[in-house]
mmCIF file of C-alpha atoms in Angstrom:
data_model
loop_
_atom_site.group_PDB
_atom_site.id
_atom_site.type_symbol
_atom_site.label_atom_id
_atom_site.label_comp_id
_atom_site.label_asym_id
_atom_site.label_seq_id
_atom_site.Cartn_x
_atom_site.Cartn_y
_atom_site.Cartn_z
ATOM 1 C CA UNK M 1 55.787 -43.478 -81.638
ATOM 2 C CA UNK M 2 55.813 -39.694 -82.125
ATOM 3 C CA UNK M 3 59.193 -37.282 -82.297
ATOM 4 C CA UNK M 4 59.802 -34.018 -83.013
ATOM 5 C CA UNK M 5 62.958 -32.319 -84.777
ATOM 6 C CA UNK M 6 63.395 -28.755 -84.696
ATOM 7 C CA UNK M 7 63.285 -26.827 -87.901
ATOM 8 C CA UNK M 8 63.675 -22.976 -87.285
ATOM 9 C CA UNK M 9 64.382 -22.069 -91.103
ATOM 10 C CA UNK M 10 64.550 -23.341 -94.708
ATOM 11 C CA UNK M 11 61.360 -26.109 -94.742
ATOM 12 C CA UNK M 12 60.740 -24.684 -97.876
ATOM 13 C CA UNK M 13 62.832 -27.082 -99.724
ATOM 14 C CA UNK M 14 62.492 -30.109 -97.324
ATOM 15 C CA UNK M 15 58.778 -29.882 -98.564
ATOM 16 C CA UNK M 16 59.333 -29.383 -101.696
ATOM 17 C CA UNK M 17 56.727 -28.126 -104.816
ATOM 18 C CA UNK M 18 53.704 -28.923 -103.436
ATOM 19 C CA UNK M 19 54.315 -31.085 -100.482
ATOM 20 C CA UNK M 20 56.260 -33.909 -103.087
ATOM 21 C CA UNK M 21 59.225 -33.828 -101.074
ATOM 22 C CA UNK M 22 57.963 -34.383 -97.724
ATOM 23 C CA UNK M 23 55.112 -36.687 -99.294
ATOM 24 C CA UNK M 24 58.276 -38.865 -100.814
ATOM 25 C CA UNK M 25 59.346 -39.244 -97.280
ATOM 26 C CA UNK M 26 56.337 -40.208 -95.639
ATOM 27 C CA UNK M 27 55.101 -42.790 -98.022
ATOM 28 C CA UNK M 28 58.711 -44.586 -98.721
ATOM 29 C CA UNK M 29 58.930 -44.498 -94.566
ATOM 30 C CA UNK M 30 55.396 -45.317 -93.599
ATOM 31 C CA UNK M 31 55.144 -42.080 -91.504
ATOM 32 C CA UNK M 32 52.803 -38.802 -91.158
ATOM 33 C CA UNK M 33 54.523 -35.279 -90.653
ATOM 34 C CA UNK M 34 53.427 -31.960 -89.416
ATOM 35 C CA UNK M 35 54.992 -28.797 -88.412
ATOM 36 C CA UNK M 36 53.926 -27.422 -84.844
ATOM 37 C CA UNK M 37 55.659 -24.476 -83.423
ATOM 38 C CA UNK M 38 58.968 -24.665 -85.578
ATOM 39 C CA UNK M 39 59.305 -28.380 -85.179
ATOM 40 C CA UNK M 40 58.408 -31.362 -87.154
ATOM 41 C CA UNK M 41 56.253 -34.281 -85.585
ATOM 42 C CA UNK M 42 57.001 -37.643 -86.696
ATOM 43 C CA UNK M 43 54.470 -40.246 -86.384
ATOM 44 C CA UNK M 44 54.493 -43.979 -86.891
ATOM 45 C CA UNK M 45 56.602 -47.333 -86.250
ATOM 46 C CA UNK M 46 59.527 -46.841 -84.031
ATOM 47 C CA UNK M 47 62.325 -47.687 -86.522
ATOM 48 C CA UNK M 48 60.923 -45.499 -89.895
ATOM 49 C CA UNK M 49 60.083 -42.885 -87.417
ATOM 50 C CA UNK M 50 63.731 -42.931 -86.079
ATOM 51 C CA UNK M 51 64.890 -43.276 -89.498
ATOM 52 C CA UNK M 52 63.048 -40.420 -90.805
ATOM 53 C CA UNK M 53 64.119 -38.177 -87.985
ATOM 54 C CA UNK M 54 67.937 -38.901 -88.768
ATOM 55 C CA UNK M 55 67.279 -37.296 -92.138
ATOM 56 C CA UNK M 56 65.393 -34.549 -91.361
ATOM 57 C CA UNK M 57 67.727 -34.140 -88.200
ATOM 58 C CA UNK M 58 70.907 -33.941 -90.633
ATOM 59 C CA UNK M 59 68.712 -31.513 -93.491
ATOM 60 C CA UNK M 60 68.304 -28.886 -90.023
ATOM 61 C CA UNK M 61 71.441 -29.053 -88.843
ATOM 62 C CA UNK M 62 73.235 -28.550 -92.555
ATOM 63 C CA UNK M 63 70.804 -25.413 -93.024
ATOM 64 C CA UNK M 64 72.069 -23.761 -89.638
ATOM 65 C CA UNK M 65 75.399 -24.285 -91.388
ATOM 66 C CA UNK M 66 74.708 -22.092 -94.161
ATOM 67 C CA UNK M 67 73.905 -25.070 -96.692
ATOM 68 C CA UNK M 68 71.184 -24.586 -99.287
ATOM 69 C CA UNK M 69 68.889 -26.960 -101.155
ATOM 70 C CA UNK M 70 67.192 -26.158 -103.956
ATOM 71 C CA UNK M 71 63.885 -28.780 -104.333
ATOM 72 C CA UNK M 72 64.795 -30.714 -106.907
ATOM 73 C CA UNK M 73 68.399 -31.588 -105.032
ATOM 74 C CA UNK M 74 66.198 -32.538 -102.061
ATOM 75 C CA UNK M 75 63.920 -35.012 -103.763
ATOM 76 C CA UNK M 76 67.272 -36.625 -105.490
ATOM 77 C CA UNK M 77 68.734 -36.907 -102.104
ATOM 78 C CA UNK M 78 65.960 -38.239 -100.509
ATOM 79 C CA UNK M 79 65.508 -41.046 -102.871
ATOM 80 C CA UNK M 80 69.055 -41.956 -102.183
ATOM 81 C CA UNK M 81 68.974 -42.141 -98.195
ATOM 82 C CA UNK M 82 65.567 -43.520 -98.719
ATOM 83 C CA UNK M 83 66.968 -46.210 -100.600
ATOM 84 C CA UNK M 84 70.174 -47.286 -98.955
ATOM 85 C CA UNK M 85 70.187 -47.283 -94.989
ATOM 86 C CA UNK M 86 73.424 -46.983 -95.030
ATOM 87 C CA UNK M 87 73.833 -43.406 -96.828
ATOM 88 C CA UNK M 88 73.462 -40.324 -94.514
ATOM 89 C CA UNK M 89 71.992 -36.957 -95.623
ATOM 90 C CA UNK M 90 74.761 -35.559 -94.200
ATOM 91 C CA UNK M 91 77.225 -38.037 -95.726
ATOM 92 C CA UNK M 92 75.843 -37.384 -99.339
ATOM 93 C CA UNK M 93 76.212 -33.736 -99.224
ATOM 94 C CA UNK M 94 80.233 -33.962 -97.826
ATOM 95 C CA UNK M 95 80.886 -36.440 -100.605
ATOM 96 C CA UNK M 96 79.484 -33.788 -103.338
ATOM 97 C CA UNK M 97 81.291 -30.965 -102.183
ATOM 98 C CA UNK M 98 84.474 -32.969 -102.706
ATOM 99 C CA UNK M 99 83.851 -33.481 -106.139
ATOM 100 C CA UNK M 100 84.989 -30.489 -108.830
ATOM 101 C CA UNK M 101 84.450 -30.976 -112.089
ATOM 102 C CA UNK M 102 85.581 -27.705 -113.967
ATOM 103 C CA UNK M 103 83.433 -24.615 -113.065
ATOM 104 C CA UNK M 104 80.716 -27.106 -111.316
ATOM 105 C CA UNK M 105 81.176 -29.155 -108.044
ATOM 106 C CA UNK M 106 78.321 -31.784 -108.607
ATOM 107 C CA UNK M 107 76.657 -34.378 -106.140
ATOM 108 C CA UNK M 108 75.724 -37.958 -107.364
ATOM 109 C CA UNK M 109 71.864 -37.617 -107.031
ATOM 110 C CA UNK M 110 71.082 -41.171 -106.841
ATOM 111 C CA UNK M 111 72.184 -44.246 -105.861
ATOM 112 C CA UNK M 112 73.102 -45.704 -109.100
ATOM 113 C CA UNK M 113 74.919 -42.157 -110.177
ATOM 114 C CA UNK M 114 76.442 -42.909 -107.121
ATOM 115 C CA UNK M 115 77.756 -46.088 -108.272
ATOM 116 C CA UNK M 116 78.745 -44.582 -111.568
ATOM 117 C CA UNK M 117 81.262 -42.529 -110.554
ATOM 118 C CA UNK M 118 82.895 -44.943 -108.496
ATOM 119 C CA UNK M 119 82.718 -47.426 -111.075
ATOM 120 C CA UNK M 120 84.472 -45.077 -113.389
ATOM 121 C CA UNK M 121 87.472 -43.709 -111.063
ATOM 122 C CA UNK M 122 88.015 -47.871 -110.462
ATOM 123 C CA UNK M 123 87.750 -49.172 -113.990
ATOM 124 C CA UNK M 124 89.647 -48.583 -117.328
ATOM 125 C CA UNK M 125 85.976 -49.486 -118.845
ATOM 126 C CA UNK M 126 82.558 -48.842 -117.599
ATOM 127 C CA UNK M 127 78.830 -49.146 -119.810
ATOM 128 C CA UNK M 128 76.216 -47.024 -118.227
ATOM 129 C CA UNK M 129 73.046 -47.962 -119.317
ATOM 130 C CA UNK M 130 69.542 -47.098 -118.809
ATOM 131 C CA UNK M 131 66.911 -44.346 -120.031
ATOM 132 C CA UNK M 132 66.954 -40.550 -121.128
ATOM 133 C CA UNK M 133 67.397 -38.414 -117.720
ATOM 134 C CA UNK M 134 69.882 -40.572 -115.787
ATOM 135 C CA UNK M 135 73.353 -38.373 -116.065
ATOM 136 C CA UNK M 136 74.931 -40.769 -117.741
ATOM 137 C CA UNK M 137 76.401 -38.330 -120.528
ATOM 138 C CA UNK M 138 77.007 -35.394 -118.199
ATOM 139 C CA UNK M 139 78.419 -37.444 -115.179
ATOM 140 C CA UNK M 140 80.959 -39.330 -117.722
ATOM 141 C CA UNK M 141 81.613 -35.899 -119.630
ATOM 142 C CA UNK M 142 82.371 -34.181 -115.656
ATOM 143 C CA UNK M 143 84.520 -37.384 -115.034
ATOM 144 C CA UNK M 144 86.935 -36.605 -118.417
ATOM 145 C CA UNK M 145 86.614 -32.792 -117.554
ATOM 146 C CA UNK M 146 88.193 -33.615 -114.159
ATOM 147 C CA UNK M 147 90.938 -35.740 -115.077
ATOM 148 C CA UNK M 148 92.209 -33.767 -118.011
ATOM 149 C CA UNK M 149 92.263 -30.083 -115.734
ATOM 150 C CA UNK M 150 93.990 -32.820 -112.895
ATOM 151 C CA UNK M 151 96.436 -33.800 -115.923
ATOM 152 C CA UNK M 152 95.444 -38.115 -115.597
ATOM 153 C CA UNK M 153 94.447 -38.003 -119.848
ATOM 154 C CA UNK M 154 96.092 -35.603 -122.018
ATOM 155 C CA UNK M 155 92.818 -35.295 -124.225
ATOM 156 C CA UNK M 156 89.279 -36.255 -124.195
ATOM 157 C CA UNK M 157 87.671 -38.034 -127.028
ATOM 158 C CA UNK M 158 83.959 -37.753 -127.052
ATOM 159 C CA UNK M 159 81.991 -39.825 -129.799
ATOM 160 C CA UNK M 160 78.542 -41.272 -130.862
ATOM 161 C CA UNK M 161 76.881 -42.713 -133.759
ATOM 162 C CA UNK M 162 75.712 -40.000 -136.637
ATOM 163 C CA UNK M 163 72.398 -42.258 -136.341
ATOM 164 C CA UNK M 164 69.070 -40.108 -137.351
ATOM 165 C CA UNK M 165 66.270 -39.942 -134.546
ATOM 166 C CA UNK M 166 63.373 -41.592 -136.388
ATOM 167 C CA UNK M 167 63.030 -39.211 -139.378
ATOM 168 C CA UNK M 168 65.633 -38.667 -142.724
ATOM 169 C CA UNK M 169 67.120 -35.056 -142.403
ATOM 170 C CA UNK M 170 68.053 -35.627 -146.374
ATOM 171 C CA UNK M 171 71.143 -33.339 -147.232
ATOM 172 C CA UNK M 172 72.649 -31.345 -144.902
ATOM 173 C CA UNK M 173 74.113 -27.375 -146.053
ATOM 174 C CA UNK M 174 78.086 -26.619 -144.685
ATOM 175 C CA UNK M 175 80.900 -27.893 -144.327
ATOM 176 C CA UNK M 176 81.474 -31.254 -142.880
ATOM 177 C CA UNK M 177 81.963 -30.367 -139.518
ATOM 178 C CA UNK M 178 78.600 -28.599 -139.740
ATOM 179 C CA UNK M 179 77.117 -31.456 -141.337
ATOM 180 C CA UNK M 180 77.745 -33.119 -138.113
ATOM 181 C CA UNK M 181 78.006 -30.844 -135.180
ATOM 182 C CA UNK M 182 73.654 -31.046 -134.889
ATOM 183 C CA UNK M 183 74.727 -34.744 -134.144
ATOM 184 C CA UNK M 184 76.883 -34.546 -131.664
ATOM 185 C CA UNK M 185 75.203 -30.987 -129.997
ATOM 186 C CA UNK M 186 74.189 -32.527 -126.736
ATOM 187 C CA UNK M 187 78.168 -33.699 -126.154
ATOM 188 C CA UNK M 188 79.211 -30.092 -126.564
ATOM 189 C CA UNK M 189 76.212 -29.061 -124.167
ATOM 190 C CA UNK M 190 78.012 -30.701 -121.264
ATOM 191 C CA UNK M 191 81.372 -29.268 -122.311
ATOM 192 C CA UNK M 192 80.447 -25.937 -122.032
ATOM 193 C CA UNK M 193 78.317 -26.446 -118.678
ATOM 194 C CA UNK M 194 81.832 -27.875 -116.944
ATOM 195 C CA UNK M 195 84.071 -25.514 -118.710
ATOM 196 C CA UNK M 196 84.117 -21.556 -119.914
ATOM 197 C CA UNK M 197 83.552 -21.544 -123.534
ATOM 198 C CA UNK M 198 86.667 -19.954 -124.244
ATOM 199 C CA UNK M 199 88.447 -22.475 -123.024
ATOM 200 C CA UNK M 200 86.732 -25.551 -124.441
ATOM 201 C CA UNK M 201 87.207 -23.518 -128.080
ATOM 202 C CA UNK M 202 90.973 -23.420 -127.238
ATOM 203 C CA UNK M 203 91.105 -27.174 -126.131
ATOM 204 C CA UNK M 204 88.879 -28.074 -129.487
ATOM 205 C CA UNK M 205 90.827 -25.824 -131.747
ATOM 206 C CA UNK M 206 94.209 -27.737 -130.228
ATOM 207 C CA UNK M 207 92.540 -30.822 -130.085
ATOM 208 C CA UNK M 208 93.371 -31.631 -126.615
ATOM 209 C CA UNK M 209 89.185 -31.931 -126.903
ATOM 210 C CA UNK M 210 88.037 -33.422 -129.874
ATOM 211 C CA UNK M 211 84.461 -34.105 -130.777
ATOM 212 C CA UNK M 212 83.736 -36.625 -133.669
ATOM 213 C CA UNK M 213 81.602 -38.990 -134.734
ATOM 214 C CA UNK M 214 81.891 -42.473 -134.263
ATOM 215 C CA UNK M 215 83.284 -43.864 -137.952
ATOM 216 C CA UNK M 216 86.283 -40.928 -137.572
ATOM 217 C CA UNK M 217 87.623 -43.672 -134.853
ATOM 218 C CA UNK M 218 88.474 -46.394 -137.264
ATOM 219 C CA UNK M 219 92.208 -46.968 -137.453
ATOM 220 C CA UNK M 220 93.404 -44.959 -134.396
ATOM 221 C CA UNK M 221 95.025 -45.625 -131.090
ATOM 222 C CA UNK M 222 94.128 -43.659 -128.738
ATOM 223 C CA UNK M 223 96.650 -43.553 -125.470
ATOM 224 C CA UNK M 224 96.540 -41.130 -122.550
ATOM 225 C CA UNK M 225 92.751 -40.046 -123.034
ATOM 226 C CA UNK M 226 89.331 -40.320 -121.596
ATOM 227 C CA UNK M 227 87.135 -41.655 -124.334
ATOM 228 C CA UNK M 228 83.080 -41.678 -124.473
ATOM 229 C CA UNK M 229 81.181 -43.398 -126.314
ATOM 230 C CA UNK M 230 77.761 -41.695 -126.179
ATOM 231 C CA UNK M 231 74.427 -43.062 -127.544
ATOM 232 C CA UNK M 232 75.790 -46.342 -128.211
ATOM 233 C CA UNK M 233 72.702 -48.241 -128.579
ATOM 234 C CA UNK M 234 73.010 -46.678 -132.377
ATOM 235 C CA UNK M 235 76.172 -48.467 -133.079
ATOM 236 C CA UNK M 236 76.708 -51.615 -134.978
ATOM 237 C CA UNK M 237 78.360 -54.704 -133.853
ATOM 238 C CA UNK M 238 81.530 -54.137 -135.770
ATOM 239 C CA UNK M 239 81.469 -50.125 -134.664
ATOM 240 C CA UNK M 240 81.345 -51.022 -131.260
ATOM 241 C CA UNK M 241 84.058 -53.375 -131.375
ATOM 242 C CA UNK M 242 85.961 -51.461 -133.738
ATOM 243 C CA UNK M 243 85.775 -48.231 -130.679
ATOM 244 C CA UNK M 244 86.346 -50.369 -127.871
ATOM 245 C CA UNK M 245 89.690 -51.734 -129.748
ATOM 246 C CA UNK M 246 90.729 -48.217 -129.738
ATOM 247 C CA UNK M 247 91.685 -47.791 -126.194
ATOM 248 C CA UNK M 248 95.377 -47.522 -125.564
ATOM 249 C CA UNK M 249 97.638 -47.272 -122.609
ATOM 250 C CA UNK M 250 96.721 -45.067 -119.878
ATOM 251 C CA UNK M 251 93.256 -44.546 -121.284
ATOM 252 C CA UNK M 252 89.740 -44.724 -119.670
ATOM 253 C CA UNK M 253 86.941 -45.526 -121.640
ATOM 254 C CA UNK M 254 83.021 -44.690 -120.833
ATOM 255 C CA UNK M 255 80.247 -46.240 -123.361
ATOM 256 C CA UNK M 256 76.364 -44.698 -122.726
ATOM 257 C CA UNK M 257 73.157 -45.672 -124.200
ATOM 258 C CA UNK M 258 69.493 -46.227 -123.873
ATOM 259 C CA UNK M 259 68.110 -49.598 -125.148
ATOM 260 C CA UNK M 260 64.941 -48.366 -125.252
ATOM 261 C CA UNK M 261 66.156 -46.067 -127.718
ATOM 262 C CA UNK M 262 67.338 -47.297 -130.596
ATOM 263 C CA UNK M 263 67.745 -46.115 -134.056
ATOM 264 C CA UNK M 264 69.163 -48.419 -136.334
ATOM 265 C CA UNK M 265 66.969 -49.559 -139.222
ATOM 266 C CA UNK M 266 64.960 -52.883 -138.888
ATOM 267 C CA UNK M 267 67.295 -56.121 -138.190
ATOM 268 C CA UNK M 268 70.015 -54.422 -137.328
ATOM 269 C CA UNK M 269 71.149 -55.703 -133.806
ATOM 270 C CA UNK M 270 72.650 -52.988 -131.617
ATOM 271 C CA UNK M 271 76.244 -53.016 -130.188
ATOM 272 C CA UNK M 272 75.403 -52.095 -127.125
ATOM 273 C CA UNK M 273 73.097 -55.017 -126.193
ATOM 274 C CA UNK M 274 75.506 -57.288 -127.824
ATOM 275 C CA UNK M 275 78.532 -55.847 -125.747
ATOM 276 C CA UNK M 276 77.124 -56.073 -122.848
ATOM 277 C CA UNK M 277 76.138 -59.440 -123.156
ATOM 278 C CA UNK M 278 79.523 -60.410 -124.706
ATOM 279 C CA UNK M 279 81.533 -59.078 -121.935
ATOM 280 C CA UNK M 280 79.799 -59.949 -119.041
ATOM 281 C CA UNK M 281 82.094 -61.052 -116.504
ATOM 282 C CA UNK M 282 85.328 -59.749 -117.653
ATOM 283 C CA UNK M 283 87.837 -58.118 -115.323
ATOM 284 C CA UNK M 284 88.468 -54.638 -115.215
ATOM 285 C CA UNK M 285 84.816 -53.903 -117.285
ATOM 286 C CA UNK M 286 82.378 -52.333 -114.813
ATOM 287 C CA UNK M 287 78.260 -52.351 -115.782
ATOM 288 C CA UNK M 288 75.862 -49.989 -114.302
ATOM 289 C CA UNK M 289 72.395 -49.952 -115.264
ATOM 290 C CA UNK M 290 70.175 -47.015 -114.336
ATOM 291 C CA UNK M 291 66.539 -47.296 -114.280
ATOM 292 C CA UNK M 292 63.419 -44.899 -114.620
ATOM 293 C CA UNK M 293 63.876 -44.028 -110.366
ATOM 294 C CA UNK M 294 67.508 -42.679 -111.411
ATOM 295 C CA UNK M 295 65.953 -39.862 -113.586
ATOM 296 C CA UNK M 296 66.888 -36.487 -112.001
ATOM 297 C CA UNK M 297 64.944 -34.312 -115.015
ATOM 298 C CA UNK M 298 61.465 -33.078 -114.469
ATOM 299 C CA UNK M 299 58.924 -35.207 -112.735
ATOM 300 C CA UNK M 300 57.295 -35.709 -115.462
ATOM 301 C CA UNK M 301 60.106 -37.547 -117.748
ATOM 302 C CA UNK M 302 60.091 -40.475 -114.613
ATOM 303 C CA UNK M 303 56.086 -40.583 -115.048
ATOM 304 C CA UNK M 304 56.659 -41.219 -119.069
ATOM 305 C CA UNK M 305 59.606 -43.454 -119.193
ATOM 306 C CA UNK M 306 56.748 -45.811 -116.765
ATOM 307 C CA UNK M 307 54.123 -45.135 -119.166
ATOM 308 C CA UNK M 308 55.734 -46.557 -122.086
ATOM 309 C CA UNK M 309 57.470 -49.326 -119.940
ATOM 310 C CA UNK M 310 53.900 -50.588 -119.212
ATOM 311 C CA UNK M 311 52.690 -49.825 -122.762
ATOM 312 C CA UNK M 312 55.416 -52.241 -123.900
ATOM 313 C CA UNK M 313 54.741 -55.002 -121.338
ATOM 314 C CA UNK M 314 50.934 -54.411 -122.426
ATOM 315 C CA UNK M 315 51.516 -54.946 -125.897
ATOM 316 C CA UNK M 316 53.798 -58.419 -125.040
ATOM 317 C CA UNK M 317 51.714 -59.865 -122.845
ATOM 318 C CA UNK M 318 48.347 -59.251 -125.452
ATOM 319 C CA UNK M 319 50.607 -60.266 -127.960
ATOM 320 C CA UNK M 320 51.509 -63.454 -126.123
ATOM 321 C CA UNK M 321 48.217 -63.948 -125.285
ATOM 322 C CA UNK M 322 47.176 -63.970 -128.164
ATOM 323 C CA UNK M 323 49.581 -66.503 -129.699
ATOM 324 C CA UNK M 324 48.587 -68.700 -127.189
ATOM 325 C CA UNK M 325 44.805 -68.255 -127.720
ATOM 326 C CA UNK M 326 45.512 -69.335 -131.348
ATOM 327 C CA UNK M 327 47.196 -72.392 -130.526
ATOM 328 C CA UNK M 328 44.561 -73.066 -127.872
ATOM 329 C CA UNK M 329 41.954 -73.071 -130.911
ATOM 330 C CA UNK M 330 44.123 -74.582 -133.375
ATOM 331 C CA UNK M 331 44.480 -77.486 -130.797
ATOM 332 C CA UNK M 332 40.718 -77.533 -130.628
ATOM 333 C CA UNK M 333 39.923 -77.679 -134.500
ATOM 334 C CA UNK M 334 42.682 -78.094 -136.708
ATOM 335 C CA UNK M 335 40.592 -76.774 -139.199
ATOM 336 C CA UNK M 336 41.091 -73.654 -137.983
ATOM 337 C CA UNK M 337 45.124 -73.576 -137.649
ATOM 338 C CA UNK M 338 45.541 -72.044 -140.723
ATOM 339 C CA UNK M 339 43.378 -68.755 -140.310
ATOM 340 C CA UNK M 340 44.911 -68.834 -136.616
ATOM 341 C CA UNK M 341 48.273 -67.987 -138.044
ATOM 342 C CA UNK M 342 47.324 -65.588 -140.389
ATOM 343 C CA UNK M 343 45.502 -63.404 -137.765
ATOM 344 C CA UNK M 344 47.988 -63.795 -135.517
ATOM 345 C CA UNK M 345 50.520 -61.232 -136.939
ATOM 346 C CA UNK M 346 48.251 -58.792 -136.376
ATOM 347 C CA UNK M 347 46.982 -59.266 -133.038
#
């Protein structure tokens, strides 16, 4: 089956950076493209064909009507009609413009982000978990933004653990507040990309914001506020329990984190993980869990986060293997089980 879908203007972002755009389309959808005298062809099955033309039908038709894409918001949006038959091109685009965060008017990029916001507008308590990349910080810091400048929280509370990144920073010059700000930097990052900076320095200074790290929560109540708990895959057991105790009436509460990422020394088991598997099932607690396809950084950071997720399952499954190769010998000769189990740490 073969149509064709006029395109008079703007293919530059429907094909995207060399071709990846267009390519994402045609290998998700089975399909082969070309452009012939300001049309597309579409060639293939019936139903990815007709498929396919619905979305690049919908990208022409909201470029005549002034709307522009920038590549990178093309490929985001194309993984999420891709991915869910039900979602239009057109569809995705009128939900993002209805959505104002402070200065910026953001679009959920992906299906899961998707997800994420709805979960949070629903639920007093949401966990958003999943690797570096997804928008779970920003999307949760535009959520508070947006319901303290539409007056539903009085203040915003944004927290994580003071938890090193793999190397000891020893002692730290300033006062404390500039001991810690380099801590909690990328929380102040989104802040000022959703709000002028004058006027997140006059909601800090009259703490309507307030920025802190995650052992200044012990001992509070916090009512009428949109709390986030970022990188919570640092926190302890007790800290996490202790910050999830904190939330008082009319409060909303947001806890992100990476599992994959986690700082704590040796045999300390995270909060997060724990949480997560404590609280499974409770009302009124929401889980979403993003994965490497929800990245919407560079290209590259998706191609990384799959390197070291095969790495990982590389280094189980030898590990495994070897194990079992032991025991396979030690069943063989028993004479041998000893030195089996000594080599076997180090496999």
């Amino acid at each position: 089956m073969r149509l064709s879908v006029p395109i008079p203007q703007g293919v530059e972002a429907l094909y995207g950076t060399r071709d990846e755009n267009i390519r994402l389309l045609e290998t998700a959808l089975a399909v082969r493209t070309r452009m012939a005298n300001g049309a597309m062809e579409i060639d293939g099955e019936d139903a990815p064909v007709e498929r396919a033309c619905r979305i690049v039908n919908d990208y022409a038709e909201l470029v005549r009507e002034g709307h522009k894409f920038s590549s990178g918001d093309m490929a985001c949006y194309l993984r999420i009609v891709i991915g869910d038959e039900a979602v239009t091109l057109r569809a995705l685009v009128a939900s993002g413009r209805q959505r104002s965060f402070g200065k910026k008017v953001l679009t959920p990029k992906t299906i899961n982000q998707r997800r994420y916001l709805e979960a949070i507008e629903r639920n007093d308590l949401v966990f958003g978990v999943g690797p570096a990349g997804t928008g779970k910080t920003y999307l949760a810091v535009a959520m508070a933004v947006s319901a303290l400048l539409s007056k539903r929280v009085s203040r915003i509370i944004l927290t994580r653990p003071a938890v090193e990144a793999g190397e000891k920073l020893g002692f730290l010059p300033g006062t404390l507040q500039e001991k810690i700000d380099p801590y909690l930097r990328p929380l102040y990052d989104a802040l000022f990309d959703m709000l002028e900076a004058e006027k997140v320095e006059k909601f800090i200074e009259k703490n309507i914001i307030e920025v802190a790290p995650l052992a200044f929560m012990r001992g509070r109540t916090l009512n009428d506020s949109f709390i986030i708990l970022d990188e919570a895959q640092n926190s302890t057991r007790e800290q996490m329990k202790m910050v999830l105790t904190r939330q008082g009436f009319s409060s909303k509460t947001v806890v992100t984190g990476d599992a994959t990422q986690i700082d704590l020394p040796s045999g300390r088991r995270s909060g997060l993980i724990e949480a997560v598997e404590i609280l499974k099932g409770i009302d009124g607690i929401s889980f979403v869990h993003f994965d490497d396809s929800d990245v919407v950084r560079h290209s590259l950071v998706q191609r990384i986060i799959r390197a070291y997720e095969k790495n990982g399952e590389n280094a189980i499954n030898a590990r495994q293997l070897s194990l079992r190769l032991n025991e396979v010998m030690a069943e063989a000769d028993p004479a041998t089980n000893q030195s089996a189990s000594q080599s076997a740490p180090n496999a």
